[in-house]
Amino acid sequence: CLEQSRRFYFASDTSYILVEVSLPHGPHVIGVVGRGPGGGFGHQFFAYAGELDLGHYQKNDTCLRQKELFSNLESQGLKAYELKPDELRRLLVGGHTSIPLDLTLIPLRSTSEQSLKTFRALFINLLHMREITAAKLKQLFLDAFEHSLRSGSVDYIAACEEAFRDVRRMEQDYNSLVLAGPLVEALAAGVKQRDLLRGKLHRLSPVLDSLLG
């Protein structure tokens, strides 16, 4: 399926996917150009500061290849840069790279690989509204705020379990007492019946003594 998609979208070295993003500091273009059959139907990311003008991508009604495109853009005062996938990811979240472009769409406080993975997981779960377990949700929050925690070496889930251990033990004791309730009531009824019989025997004791005397 992935191979078919690559062949469809990047069938030639003049295949492009383009998007213009409006940022506070001005419009930018982010693009993907195909490598064609000779490049294994791969692709190359690129970006530049400026508005998207499809006229820059054509000459004599023919789409330009990447090298020709970059030359044409430069002649128009637009400097395009090739981007590696990880460079593009970092630029989109405000990370630092050697590329002199600011493509920050979603500023993250931390741009480490772990933070990017956490953001992706949170975003996909929110996007698809998938069911998520309490344990998974807890771990996602811990990952999201990892940079704010005093120590990344502390097992906060284990620490939370330790903090609530006494509460859970008390809960277990309470549940045990609730289960033992019928037995306690039966025992109390037996003690009450015993005391009642003892009272009757005490009242009959003088009569028995006179009869046996």
Coordinates of C-alpha atoms in Angstrom, one line a residue:
C1 CA 0.0 0.0 0.0
L2 CA 2.8 2.4 0.9
E3 CA 4.7 1.5 -2.3
Q4 CA 1.6 2.1 -4.4
S5 CA 1.1 5.5 -2.8
R6 CA 4.7 6.5 -3.5
R7 CA 4.3 5.4 -7.1
F8 CA 1.1 7.4 -7.4
Y9 CA 2.2 10.7 -5.8
F10 CA 5.8 10.7 -6.9
A11 CA 5.5 9.1 -10.4
S12 CA 8.0 11.5 -11.9
D13 CA 10.7 13.9 -10.8
T14 CA 8.3 16.8 -11.6
S15 CA 5.7 15.5 -9.1
Y16 CA 5.0 18.0 -6.3
I17 CA 3.0 18.3 -3.1
L18 CA 2.9 21.9 -2.0
V19 CA 1.4 23.8 0.9
E20 CA 1.6 27.5 1.9
V21 CA 1.5 28.3 5.6
S22 CA 0.6 31.7 7.0
L23 CA 2.9 32.4 9.9
P24 CA 3.1 35.6 12.1
H25 CA 6.3 36.5 10.4
G26 CA 5.1 35.9 6.9
P27 CA 4.0 33.2 4.4
H28 CA 6.2 30.1 3.8
V29 CA 6.0 27.3 1.4
I30 CA 6.7 23.7 2.3
G31 CA 6.9 21.2 -0.5
V32 CA 7.7 17.6 -1.4
V33 CA 9.2 16.8 -4.8
G34 CA 9.3 13.2 -6.3
R35 CA 12.4 11.4 -7.4
G36 CA 10.6 9.4 -10.1
P37 CA 11.4 5.9 -11.2
G38 CA 15.2 6.6 -11.2
G39 CA 15.0 7.6 -7.6
G40 CA 13.0 4.6 -6.5
F41 CA 9.8 6.8 -6.3
G42 CA 11.3 8.5 -3.3
H43 CA 10.8 12.1 -2.4
Q44 CA 12.6 15.2 -1.1
F45 CA 11.3 17.8 1.3
F46 CA 12.1 21.5 0.8
A47 CA 10.9 24.9 2.1
Y48 CA 11.4 28.6 1.5
A49 CA 10.0 31.9 2.8
G50 CA 7.5 33.5 0.5
E51 CA 4.1 33.0 -1.1
L52 CA 3.2 30.0 -3.2
D53 CA 3.2 31.0 -6.9
L54 CA 2.6 28.0 -9.2
G55 CA 4.2 30.1 -12.0
H56 CA 7.5 29.5 -10.4
Y57 CA 7.2 25.8 -10.9
Q58 CA 6.6 25.9 -14.7
K59 CA 8.3 27.1 -17.8
N60 CA 6.7 27.0 -21.2
D61 CA 3.8 25.0 -19.7
T62 CA 6.2 22.3 -18.5
C63 CA 6.8 21.5 -14.8
L64 CA 10.4 22.1 -13.7
R65 CA 12.6 19.6 -12.0
Q66 CA 13.9 20.4 -8.5
K67 CA 17.3 21.8 -9.6
E68 CA 15.6 24.0 -12.2
L69 CA 13.0 25.0 -9.7
F70 CA 15.5 26.1 -7.1
S71 CA 17.4 28.2 -9.7
N72 CA 14.1 29.8 -10.8
L73 CA 13.1 30.6 -7.2
E74 CA 16.5 32.1 -6.5
S75 CA 16.2 34.3 -9.6
Q76 CA 13.0 35.6 -8.0
G77 CA 14.8 36.3 -4.7
L78 CA 13.5 33.2 -3.0
K79 CA 16.0 30.8 -1.4
A80 CA 14.8 27.2 -1.1
Y81 CA 16.4 24.7 1.2
E82 CA 16.3 20.9 1.1
L83 CA 15.1 19.4 4.3
K84 CA 15.7 16.0 5.9
P85 CA 12.5 14.5 7.6
D86 CA 13.9 15.1 11.1
E87 CA 14.9 18.7 10.2
L88 CA 11.4 19.4 9.0
R89 CA 9.9 17.9 12.2
R90 CA 12.1 20.1 14.4
L91 CA 11.4 23.2 12.3
L92 CA 7.6 22.7 12.6
V93 CA 7.8 22.6 16.4
G94 CA 10.3 25.4 16.9
G95 CA 13.5 23.3 17.2
H96 CA 16.9 24.4 16.1
T97 CA 18.5 23.3 12.9
S98 CA 21.2 24.6 10.5
I99 CA 18.4 25.7 8.1
P100 CA 17.8 29.5 8.5
L101 CA 14.0 29.2 8.4
D102 CA 11.3 29.6 11.1
L103 CA 8.5 27.2 10.2
T104 CA 7.1 27.0 13.8
L105 CA 3.4 25.8 13.5
I106 CA 3.2 24.1 16.9
P107 CA 5.7 25.5 19.4
L108 CA 6.7 22.8 21.9
R109 CA 8.6 23.6 25.1
S110 CA 10.9 20.6 24.4
T111 CA 11.8 19.4 20.9
S112 CA 13.6 16.2 21.9
E113 CA 12.7 13.0 20.0
Q114 CA 10.8 11.8 23.1
S115 CA 8.8 15.0 23.2
L116 CA 8.0 14.7 19.5
K117 CA 6.8 11.1 20.0
T118 CA 4.7 12.1 23.0
F119 CA 3.1 15.0 21.0
R120 CA 2.4 12.7 18.1
A121 CA 0.7 10.1 20.4
L122 CA -1.4 12.8 22.1
F123 CA -2.4 14.4 18.8
I124 CA -3.3 11.1 17.1
N125 CA -5.4 10.0 20.1
L126 CA -7.2 13.4 20.1
L127 CA -7.6 13.3 16.4
H128 CA -9.2 9.8 16.3
M129 CA -10.8 10.0 19.7
R130 CA -9.7 6.4 20.4
E131 CA -10.5 4.7 23.6
I132 CA -7.5 4.9 25.9
T133 CA -6.8 3.1 29.2
A134 CA -6.2 4.9 32.5
A135 CA -2.7 3.5 32.6
K136 CA -1.9 4.7 29.0
L137 CA -3.4 8.1 29.8
K138 CA -1.3 8.4 32.9
Q139 CA 1.8 7.5 31.0
L140 CA 1.1 10.0 28.3
F141 CA 0.7 12.8 30.9
L142 CA 3.9 11.8 32.6
D143 CA 5.7 11.8 29.2
A144 CA 4.2 15.2 28.3
F145 CA 5.3 16.9 31.5
E146 CA 8.6 15.0 31.8
H147 CA 10.6 18.2 31.3
S148 CA 8.9 19.8 34.3
L149 CA 9.6 16.9 36.7
R150 CA 12.5 17.2 39.0
S151 CA 14.0 13.9 38.2
G152 CA 13.4 11.7 35.1
S153 CA 14.8 8.7 36.9
V154 CA 11.9 8.6 39.4
D155 CA 9.2 6.0 38.7
Y156 CA 6.3 8.3 39.4
I157 CA 3.7 5.6 38.8
A158 CA 5.4 3.4 41.5
A159 CA 5.6 6.5 43.8
C160 CA 1.9 7.1 43.3
E161 CA 1.2 3.4 44.1
E162 CA 3.3 3.7 47.3
A163 CA 1.5 6.9 48.4
F164 CA -2.0 5.2 48.1
R165 CA -0.9 1.9 49.6
D166 CA -2.3 2.6 53.0
V167 CA -5.6 3.9 51.5
R168 CA -6.0 0.7 49.5
R169 CA -5.2 -1.4 52.6
M170 CA -7.9 0.4 54.6
E171 CA -10.3 -0.1 51.7
Q172 CA -9.5 -3.8 51.7
D173 CA -10.1 -3.9 55.5
Y174 CA -13.4 -2.1 55.1
N175 CA -14.5 -4.5 52.3
S176 CA -13.6 -7.5 54.6
L177 CA -15.7 -6.0 57.4
V178 CA -18.6 -5.5 55.0
L179 CA -18.3 -9.2 53.9
A180 CA -18.2 -10.3 57.5
G181 CA -21.3 -8.3 58.4
P182 CA -23.8 -11.2 58.2
L183 CA -21.5 -13.4 60.4
V184 CA -21.2 -10.7 63.0
E185 CA -25.0 -10.1 63.0
A186 CA -25.6 -13.9 63.4
L187 CA -23.1 -14.0 66.3
A188 CA -24.7 -11.0 68.0
A189 CA -28.1 -12.7 67.7
G190 CA -26.7 -15.9 69.2
V191 CA -25.2 -14.0 72.2
K192 CA -28.6 -12.2 72.7
Q193 CA -30.4 -15.6 72.6
R194 CA -27.9 -17.0 75.1
D195 CA -28.4 -14.2 77.5
L196 CA -32.2 -14.6 77.2
L197 CA -31.9 -18.3 78.1
R198 CA -29.6 -17.6 81.0
G199 CA -32.2 -15.2 82.4
K200 CA -34.9 -17.8 82.1
L201 CA -32.7 -20.4 83.8
H202 CA -31.9 -17.9 86.6
R203 CA -35.7 -17.4 87.3
L204 CA -36.3 -21.2 87.3
S205 CA -33.4 -22.0 89.5
P206 CA -35.3 -21.6 92.9
V207 CA -38.2 -23.7 91.6
L208 CA -35.8 -26.5 90.5
D209 CA -34.0 -26.3 93.9
S210 CA -37.3 -26.7 95.8
L211 CA -38.3 -29.6 93.6
L212 CA -35.0 -31.3 93.9
G213 CA -34.6 -30.5 97.6

